[in-house]
PDB file of C-alpha atoms in Angstrom:
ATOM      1  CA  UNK A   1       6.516  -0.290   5.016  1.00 48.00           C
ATOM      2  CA  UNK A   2       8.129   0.987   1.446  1.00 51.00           C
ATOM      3  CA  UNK A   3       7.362   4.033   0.098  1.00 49.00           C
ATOM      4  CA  UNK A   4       5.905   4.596  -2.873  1.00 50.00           C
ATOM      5  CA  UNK A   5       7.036   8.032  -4.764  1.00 51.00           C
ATOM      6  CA  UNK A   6       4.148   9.999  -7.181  1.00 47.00           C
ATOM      7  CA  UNK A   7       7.167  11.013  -9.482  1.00 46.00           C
ATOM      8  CA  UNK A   8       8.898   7.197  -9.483  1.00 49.00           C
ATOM      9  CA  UNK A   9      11.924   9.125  -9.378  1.00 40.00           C
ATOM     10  CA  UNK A  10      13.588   6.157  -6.801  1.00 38.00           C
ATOM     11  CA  UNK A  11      12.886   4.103 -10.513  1.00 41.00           C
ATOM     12  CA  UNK A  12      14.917   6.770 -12.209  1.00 40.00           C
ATOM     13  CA  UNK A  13      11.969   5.866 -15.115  1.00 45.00           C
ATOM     14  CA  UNK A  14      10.472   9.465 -14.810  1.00 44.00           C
ATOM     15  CA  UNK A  15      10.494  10.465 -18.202  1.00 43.00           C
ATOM     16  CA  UNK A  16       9.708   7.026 -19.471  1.00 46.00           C
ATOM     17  CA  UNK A  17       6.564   6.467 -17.558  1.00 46.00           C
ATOM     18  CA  UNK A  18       5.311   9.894 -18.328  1.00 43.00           C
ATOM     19  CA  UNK A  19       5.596   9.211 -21.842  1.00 39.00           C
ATOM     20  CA  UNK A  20       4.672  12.282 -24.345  1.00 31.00           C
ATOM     21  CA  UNK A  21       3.963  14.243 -21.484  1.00 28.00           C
ATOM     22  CA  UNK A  22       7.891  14.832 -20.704  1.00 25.00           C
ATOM     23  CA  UNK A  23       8.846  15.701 -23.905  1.00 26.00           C
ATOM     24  CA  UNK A  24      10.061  12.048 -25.192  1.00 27.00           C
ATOM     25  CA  UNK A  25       8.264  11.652 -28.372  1.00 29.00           C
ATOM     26  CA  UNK A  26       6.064   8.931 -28.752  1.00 28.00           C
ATOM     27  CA  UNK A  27       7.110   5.320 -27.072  1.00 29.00           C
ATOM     28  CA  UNK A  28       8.047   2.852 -29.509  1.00 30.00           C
ATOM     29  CA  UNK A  29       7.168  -0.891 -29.144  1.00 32.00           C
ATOM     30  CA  UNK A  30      10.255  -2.246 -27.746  1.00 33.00           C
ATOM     31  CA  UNK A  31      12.444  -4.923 -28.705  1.00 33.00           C
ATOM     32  CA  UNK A  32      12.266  -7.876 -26.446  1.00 34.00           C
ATOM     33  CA  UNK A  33      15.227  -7.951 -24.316  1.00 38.00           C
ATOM     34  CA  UNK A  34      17.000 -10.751 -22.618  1.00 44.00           C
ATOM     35  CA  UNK A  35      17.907  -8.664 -19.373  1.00 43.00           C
ATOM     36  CA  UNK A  36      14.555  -9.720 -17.049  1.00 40.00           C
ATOM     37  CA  UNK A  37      15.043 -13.954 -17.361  1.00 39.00           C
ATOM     38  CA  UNK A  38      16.910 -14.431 -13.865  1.00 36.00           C
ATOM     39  CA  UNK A  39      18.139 -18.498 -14.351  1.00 33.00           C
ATOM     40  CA  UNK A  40      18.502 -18.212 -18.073  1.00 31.00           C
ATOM     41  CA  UNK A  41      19.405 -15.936 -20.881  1.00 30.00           C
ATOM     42  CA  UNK A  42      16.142 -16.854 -23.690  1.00 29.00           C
ATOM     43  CA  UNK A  43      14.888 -13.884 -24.814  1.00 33.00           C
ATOM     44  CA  UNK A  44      11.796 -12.403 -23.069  1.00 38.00           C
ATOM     45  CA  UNK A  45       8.311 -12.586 -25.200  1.00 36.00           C
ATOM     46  CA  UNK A  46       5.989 -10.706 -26.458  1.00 40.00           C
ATOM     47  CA  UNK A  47       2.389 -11.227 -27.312  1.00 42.00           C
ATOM     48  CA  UNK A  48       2.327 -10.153 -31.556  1.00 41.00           C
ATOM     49  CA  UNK A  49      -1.256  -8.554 -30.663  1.00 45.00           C
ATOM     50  CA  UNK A  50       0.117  -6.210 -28.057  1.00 42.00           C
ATOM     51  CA  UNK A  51      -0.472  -2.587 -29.815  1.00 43.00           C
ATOM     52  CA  UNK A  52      -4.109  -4.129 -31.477  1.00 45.00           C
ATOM     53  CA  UNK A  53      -6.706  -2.095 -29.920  1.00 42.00           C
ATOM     54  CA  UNK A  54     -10.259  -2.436 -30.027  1.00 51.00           C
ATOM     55  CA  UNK A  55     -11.617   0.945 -28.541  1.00 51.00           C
ATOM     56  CA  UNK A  56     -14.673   0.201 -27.908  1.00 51.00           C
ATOM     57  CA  UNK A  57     -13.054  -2.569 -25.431  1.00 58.00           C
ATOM     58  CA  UNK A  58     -10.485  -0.258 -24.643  1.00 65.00           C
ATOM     59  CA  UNK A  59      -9.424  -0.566 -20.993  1.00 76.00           C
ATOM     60  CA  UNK A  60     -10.441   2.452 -18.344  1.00 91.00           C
ATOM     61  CA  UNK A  61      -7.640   2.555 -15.381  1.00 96.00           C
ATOM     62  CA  UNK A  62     -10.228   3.901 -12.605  1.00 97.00           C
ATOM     63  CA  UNK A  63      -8.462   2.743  -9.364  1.00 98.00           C
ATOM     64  CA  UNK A  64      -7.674  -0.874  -8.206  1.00 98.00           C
ATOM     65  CA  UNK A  65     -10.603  -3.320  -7.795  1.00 97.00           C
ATOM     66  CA  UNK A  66     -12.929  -1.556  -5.692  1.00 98.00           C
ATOM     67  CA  UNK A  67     -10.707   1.307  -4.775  1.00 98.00           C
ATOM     68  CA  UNK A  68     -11.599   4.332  -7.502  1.00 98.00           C
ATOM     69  CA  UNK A  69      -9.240   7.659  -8.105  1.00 98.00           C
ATOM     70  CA  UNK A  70     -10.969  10.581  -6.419  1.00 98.00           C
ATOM     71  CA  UNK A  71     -12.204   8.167  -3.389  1.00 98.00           C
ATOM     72  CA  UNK A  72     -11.255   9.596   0.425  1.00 98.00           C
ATOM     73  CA  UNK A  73      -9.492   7.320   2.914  1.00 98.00           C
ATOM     74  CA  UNK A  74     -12.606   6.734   4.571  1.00 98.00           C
ATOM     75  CA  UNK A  75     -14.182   5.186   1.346  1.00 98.00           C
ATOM     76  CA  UNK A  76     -10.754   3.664   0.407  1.00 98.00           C
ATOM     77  CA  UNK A  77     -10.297   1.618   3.780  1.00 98.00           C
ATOM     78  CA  UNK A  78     -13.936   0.192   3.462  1.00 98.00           C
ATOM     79  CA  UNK A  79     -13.256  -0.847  -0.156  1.00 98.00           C
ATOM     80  CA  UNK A  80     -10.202  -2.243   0.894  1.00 98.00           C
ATOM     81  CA  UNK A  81     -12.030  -4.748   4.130  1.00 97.00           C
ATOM     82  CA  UNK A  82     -14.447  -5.786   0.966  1.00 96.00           C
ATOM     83  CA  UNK A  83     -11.765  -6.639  -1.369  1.00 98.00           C
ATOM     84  CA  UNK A  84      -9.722  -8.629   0.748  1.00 97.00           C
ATOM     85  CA  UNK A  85     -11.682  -9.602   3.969  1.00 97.00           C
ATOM     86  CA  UNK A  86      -9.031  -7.769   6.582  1.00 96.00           C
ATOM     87  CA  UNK A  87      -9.544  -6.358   9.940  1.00 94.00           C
ATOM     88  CA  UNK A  88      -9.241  -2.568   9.698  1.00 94.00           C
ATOM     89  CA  UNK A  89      -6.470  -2.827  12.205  1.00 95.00           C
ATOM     90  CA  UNK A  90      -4.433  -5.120   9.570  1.00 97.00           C
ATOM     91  CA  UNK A  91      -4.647  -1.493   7.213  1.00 98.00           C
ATOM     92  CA  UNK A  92      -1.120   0.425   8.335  1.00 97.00           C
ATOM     93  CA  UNK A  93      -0.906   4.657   7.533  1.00 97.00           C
ATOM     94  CA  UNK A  94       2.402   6.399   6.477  1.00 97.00           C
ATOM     95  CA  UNK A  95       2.531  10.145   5.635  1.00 97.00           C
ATOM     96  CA  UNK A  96       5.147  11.385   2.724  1.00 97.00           C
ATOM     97  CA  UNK A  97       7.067  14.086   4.067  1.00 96.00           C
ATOM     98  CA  UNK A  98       8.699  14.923   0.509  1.00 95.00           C
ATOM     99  CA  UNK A  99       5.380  15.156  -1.285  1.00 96.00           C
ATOM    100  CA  UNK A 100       3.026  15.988   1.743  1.00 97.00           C
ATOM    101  CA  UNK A 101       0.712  12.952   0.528  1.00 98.00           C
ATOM    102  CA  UNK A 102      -0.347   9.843   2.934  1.00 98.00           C
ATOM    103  CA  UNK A 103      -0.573   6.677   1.899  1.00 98.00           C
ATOM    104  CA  UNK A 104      -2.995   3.403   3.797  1.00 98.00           C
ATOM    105  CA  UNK A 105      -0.750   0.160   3.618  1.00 98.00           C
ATOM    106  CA  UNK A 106      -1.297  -3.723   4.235  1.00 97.00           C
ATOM    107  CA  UNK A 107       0.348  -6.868   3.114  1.00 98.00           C
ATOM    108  CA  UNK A 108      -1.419  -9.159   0.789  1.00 98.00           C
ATOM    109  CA  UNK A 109      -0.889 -13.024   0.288  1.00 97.00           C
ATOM    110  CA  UNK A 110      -1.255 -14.443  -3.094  1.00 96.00           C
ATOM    111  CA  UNK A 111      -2.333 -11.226  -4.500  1.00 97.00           C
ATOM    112  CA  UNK A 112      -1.245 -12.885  -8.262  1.00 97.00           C
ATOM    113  CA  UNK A 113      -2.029 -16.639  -7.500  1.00 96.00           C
ATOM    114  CA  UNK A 114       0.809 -18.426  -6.165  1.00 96.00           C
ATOM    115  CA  UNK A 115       2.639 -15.287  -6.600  1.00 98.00           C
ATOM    116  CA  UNK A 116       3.550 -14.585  -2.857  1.00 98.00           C
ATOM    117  CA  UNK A 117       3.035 -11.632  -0.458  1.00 98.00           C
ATOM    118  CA  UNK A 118       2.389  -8.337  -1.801  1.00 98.00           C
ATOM    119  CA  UNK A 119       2.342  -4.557  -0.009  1.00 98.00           C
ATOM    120  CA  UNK A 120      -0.359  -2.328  -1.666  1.00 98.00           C
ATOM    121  CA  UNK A 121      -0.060   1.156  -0.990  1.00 98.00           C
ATOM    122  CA  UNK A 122      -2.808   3.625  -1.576  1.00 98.00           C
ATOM    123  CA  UNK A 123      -1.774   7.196  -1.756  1.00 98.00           C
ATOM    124  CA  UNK A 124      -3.896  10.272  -1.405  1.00 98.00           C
ATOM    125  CA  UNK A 125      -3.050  13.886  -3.070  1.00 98.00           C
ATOM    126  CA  UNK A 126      -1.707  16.761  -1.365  1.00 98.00           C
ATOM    127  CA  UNK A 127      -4.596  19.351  -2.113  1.00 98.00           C
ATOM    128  CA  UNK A 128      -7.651  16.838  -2.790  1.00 98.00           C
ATOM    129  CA  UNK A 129      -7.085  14.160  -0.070  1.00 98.00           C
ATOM    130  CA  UNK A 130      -8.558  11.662  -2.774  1.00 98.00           C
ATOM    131  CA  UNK A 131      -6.825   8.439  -3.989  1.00 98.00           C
ATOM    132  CA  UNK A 132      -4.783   9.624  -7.056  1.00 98.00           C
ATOM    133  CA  UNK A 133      -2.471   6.201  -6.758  1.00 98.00           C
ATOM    134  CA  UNK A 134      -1.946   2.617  -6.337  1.00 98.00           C
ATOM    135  CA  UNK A 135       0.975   0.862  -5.733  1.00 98.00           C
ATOM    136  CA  UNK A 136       1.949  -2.683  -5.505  1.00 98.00           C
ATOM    137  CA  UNK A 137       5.290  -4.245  -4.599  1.00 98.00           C
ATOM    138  CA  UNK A 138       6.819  -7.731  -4.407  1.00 98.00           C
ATOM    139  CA  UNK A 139       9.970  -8.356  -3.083  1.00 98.00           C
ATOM    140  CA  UNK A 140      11.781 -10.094  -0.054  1.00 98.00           C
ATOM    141  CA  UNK A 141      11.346  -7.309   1.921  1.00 97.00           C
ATOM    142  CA  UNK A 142       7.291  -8.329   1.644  1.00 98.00           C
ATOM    143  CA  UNK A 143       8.171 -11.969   1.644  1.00 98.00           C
ATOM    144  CA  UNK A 144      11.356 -13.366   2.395  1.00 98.00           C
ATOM    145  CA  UNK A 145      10.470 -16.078   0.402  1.00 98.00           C
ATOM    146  CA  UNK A 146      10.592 -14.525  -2.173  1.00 98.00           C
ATOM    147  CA  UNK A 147      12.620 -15.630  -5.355  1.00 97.00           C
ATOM    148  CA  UNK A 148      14.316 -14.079  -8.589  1.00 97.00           C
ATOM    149  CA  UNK A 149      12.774 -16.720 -10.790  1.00 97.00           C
ATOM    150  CA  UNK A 150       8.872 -15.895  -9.145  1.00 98.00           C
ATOM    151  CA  UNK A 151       9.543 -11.961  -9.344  1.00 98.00           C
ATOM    152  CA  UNK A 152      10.355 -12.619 -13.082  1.00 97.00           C
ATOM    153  CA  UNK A 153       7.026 -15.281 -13.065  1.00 97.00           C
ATOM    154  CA  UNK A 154       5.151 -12.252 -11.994  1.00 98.00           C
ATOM    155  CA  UNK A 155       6.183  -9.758 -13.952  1.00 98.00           C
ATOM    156  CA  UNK A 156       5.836 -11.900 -17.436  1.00 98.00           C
ATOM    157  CA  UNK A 157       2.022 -12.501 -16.303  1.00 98.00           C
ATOM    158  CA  UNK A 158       1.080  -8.850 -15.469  1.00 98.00           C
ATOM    159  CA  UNK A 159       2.890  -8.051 -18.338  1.00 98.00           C
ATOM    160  CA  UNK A 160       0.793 -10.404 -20.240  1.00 97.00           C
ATOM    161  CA  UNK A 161      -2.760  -9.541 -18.775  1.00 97.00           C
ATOM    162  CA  UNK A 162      -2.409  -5.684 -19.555  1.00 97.00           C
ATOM    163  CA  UNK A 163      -1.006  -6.258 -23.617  1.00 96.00           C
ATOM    164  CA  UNK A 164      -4.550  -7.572 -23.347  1.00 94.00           C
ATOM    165  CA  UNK A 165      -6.268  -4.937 -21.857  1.00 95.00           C
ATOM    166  CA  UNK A 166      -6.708  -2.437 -24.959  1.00 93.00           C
ATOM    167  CA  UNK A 167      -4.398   0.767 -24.009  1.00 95.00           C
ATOM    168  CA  UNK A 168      -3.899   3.244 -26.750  1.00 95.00           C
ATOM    169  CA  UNK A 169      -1.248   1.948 -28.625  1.00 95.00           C
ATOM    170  CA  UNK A 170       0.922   5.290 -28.683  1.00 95.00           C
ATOM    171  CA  UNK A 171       1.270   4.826 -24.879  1.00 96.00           C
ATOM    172  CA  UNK A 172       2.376   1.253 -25.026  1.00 97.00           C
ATOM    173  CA  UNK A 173       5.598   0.498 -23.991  1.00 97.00           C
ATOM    174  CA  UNK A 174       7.384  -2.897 -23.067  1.00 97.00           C
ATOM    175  CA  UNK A 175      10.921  -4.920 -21.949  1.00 96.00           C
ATOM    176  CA  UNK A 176      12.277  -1.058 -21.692  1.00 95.00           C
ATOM    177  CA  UNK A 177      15.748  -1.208 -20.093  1.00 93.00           C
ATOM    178  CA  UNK A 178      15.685   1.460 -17.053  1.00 93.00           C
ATOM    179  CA  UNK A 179      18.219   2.731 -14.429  1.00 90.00           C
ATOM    180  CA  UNK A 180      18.140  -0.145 -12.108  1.00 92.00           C
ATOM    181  CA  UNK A 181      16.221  -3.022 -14.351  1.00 96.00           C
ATOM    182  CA  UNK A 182      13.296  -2.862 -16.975  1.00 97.00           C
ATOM    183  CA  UNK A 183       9.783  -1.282 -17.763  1.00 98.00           C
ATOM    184  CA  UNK A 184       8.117  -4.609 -18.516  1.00 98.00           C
ATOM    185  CA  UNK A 185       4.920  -2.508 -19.302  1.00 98.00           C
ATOM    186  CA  UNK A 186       3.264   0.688 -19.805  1.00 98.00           C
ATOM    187  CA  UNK A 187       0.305   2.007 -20.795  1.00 97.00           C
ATOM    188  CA  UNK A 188      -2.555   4.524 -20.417  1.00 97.00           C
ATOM    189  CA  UNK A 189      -6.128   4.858 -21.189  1.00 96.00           C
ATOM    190  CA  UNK A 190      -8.467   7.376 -23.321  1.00 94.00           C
ATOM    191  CA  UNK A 191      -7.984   9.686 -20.133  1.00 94.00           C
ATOM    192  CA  UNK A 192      -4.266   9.433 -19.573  1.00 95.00           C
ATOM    193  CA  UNK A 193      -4.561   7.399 -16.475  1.00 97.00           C
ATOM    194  CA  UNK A 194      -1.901   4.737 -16.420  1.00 97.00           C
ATOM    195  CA  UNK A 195      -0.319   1.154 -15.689  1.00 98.00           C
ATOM    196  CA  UNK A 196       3.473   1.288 -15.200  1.00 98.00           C
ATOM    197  CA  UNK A 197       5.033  -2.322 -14.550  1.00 98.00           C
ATOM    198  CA  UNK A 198       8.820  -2.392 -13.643  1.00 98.00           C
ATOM    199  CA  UNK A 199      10.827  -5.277 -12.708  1.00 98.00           C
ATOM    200  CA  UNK A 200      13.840  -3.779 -10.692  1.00 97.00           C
ATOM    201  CA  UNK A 201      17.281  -5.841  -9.905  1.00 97.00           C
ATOM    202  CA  UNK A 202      20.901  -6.050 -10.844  1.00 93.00           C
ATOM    203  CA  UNK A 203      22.611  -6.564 -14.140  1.00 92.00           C
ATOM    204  CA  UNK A 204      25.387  -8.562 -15.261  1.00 89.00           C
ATOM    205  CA  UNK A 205      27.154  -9.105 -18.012  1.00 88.00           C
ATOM    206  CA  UNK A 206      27.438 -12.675 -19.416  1.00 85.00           C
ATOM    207  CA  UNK A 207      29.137 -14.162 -22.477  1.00 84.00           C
ATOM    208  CA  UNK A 208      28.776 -12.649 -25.491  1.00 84.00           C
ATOM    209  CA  UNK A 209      28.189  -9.480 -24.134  1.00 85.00           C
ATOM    210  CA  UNK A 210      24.982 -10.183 -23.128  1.00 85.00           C
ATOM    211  CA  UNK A 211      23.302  -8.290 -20.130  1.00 86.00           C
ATOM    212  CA  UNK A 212      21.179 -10.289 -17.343  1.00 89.00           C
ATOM    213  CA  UNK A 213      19.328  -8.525 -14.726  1.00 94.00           C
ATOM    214  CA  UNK A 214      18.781 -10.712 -11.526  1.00 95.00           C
ATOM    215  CA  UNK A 215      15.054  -9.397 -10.284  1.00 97.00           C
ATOM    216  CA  UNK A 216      14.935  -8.287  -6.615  1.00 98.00           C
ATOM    217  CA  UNK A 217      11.560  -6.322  -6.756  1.00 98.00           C
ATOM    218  CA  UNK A 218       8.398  -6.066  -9.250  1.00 98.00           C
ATOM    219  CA  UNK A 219       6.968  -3.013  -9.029  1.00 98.00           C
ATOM    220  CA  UNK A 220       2.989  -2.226 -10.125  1.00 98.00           C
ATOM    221  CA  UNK A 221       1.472   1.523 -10.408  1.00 98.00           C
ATOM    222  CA  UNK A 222      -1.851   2.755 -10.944  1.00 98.00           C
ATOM    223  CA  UNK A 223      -1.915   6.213 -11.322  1.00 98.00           C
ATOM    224  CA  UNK A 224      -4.303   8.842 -11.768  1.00 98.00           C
ATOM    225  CA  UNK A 225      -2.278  11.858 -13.261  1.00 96.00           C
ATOM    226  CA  UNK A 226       1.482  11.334 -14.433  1.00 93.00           C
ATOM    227  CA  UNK A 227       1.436  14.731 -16.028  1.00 92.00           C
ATOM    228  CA  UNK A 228       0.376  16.854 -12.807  1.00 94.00           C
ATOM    229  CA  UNK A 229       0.047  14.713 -10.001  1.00 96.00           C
ATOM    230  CA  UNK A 230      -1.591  16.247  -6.861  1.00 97.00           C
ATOM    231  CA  UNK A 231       2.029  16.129  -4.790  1.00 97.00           C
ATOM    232  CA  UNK A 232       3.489  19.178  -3.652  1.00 96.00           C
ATOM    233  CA  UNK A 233       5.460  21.609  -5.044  1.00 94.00           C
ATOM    234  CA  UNK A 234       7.222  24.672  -3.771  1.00 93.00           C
ATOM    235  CA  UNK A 235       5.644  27.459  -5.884  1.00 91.00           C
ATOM    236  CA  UNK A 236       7.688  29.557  -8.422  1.00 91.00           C
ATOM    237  CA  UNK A 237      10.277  32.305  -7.348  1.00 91.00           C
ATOM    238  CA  UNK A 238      10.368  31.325  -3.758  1.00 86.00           C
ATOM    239  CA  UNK A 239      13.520  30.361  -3.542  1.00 88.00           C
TER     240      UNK A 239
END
């Protein structure tokens, strides 16, 4: 089972998920870039409506379908048999030695229609044993048959679904290159609880100096706090 890190530092996106918080100013609305399209070089697309926000529809980020931040594991593994009809033996643990947080794990088919096999991790804090993040991943380590041109399928319809959603349009940010591929999306809500969306893979560099990235993983985080997250920390002056 992967692991999913509170910081994302395996992304090397850190300071671009965390947004303001890190000191980065403000994200910008991003140029499309032609770097996620895996058979072709056409530029990705944006929706023009993507920083409109209504906020009295503006979206709340509370957990991931019937799973809700601050839930126990308990709680978490029922909502998880009602959401998608598993056997509580088909729900896998893993503890994070790093960060002292564990995580509940199990493979979903079809999770985005026709999409393939997901693994959704569900981690719980360090201090507050509560659910402070979601992760989703899709790659061929979750279904070997997976494929570049499906990863990139996925990621263009998440991507599309959450321009929708009403986040605060300082937070939004989209087709970011990152170390090791692209932020297709981010976003937060009124509470600073976000969506980070990266497609990760290789680039290349084609004619006319144009750069390609080949997907081998999508990558989908709910998460609770970026600015503090409940992970820990060795305290100050120890060492």
């Amino acid at each position: 089972m992967r692991k999913f890190s509170m910081f994302l530092a395996f992304c090397g996106i850190a300071s671009v998920v965390a947004g303001p918080a890190y000191g980065q100013g403000a994200p910008r609305q991003q140029k499309a870039v032609p770097a996620p399209r895996p058979a072709a070089q056409a530029e990705a697309t944006v929706p023009a409506a993507a920083a409109a926000t209504d906020e009295k529809s503006a979206k709340a980020i509370d957990g991931f379908r019937s799973s809700k931040f601050g839930m126990n594991e308990a709680d978490v593994r029922a909502a998880i048999t009602k959401d998608f009809g598993v056997k509580p033996d088909a729900i896998k643990s893993q503890d994070n030695p790093a960060e002292l947080t564990r995580s509940v794990l199990l493979a979903v088919p079809d999770l985005l229609p026709s999409g393939g096999t997901a693994e959704v991790s569900y981690v719980f804090g360090y201090k507050s044993k509560t659910l402070i993040q979601v992760g989703t991943v899709w790659s061929k380590g979750t279904d070997p048959a997976m494929t570049p041109e499906k990863l990139f399928s996925n990621a263009n319809i998440l991507r599309a679904h959450f321009l929708g959603e009403g986040f605060k349009p300082d937070t939004i940010a989209v087709n970011t290159p990152v170390a090791g591929g692209v932020l297709m999306f981010r976003g937060s809500d009124a509470k600073d609880r976000s969506v980070i969306l990266l497609l990760q893979g290789t680039f290349e560099t084609k004619e006319n100096n144009q750069r390609v990235l080949t997907p081998t993983g999508l990558l989908l985080f709910y998460v609770a706090d970026t600015k503090s997250p409940d992970v820990f920390k060795l305290p100050p002056g120890q060492f």
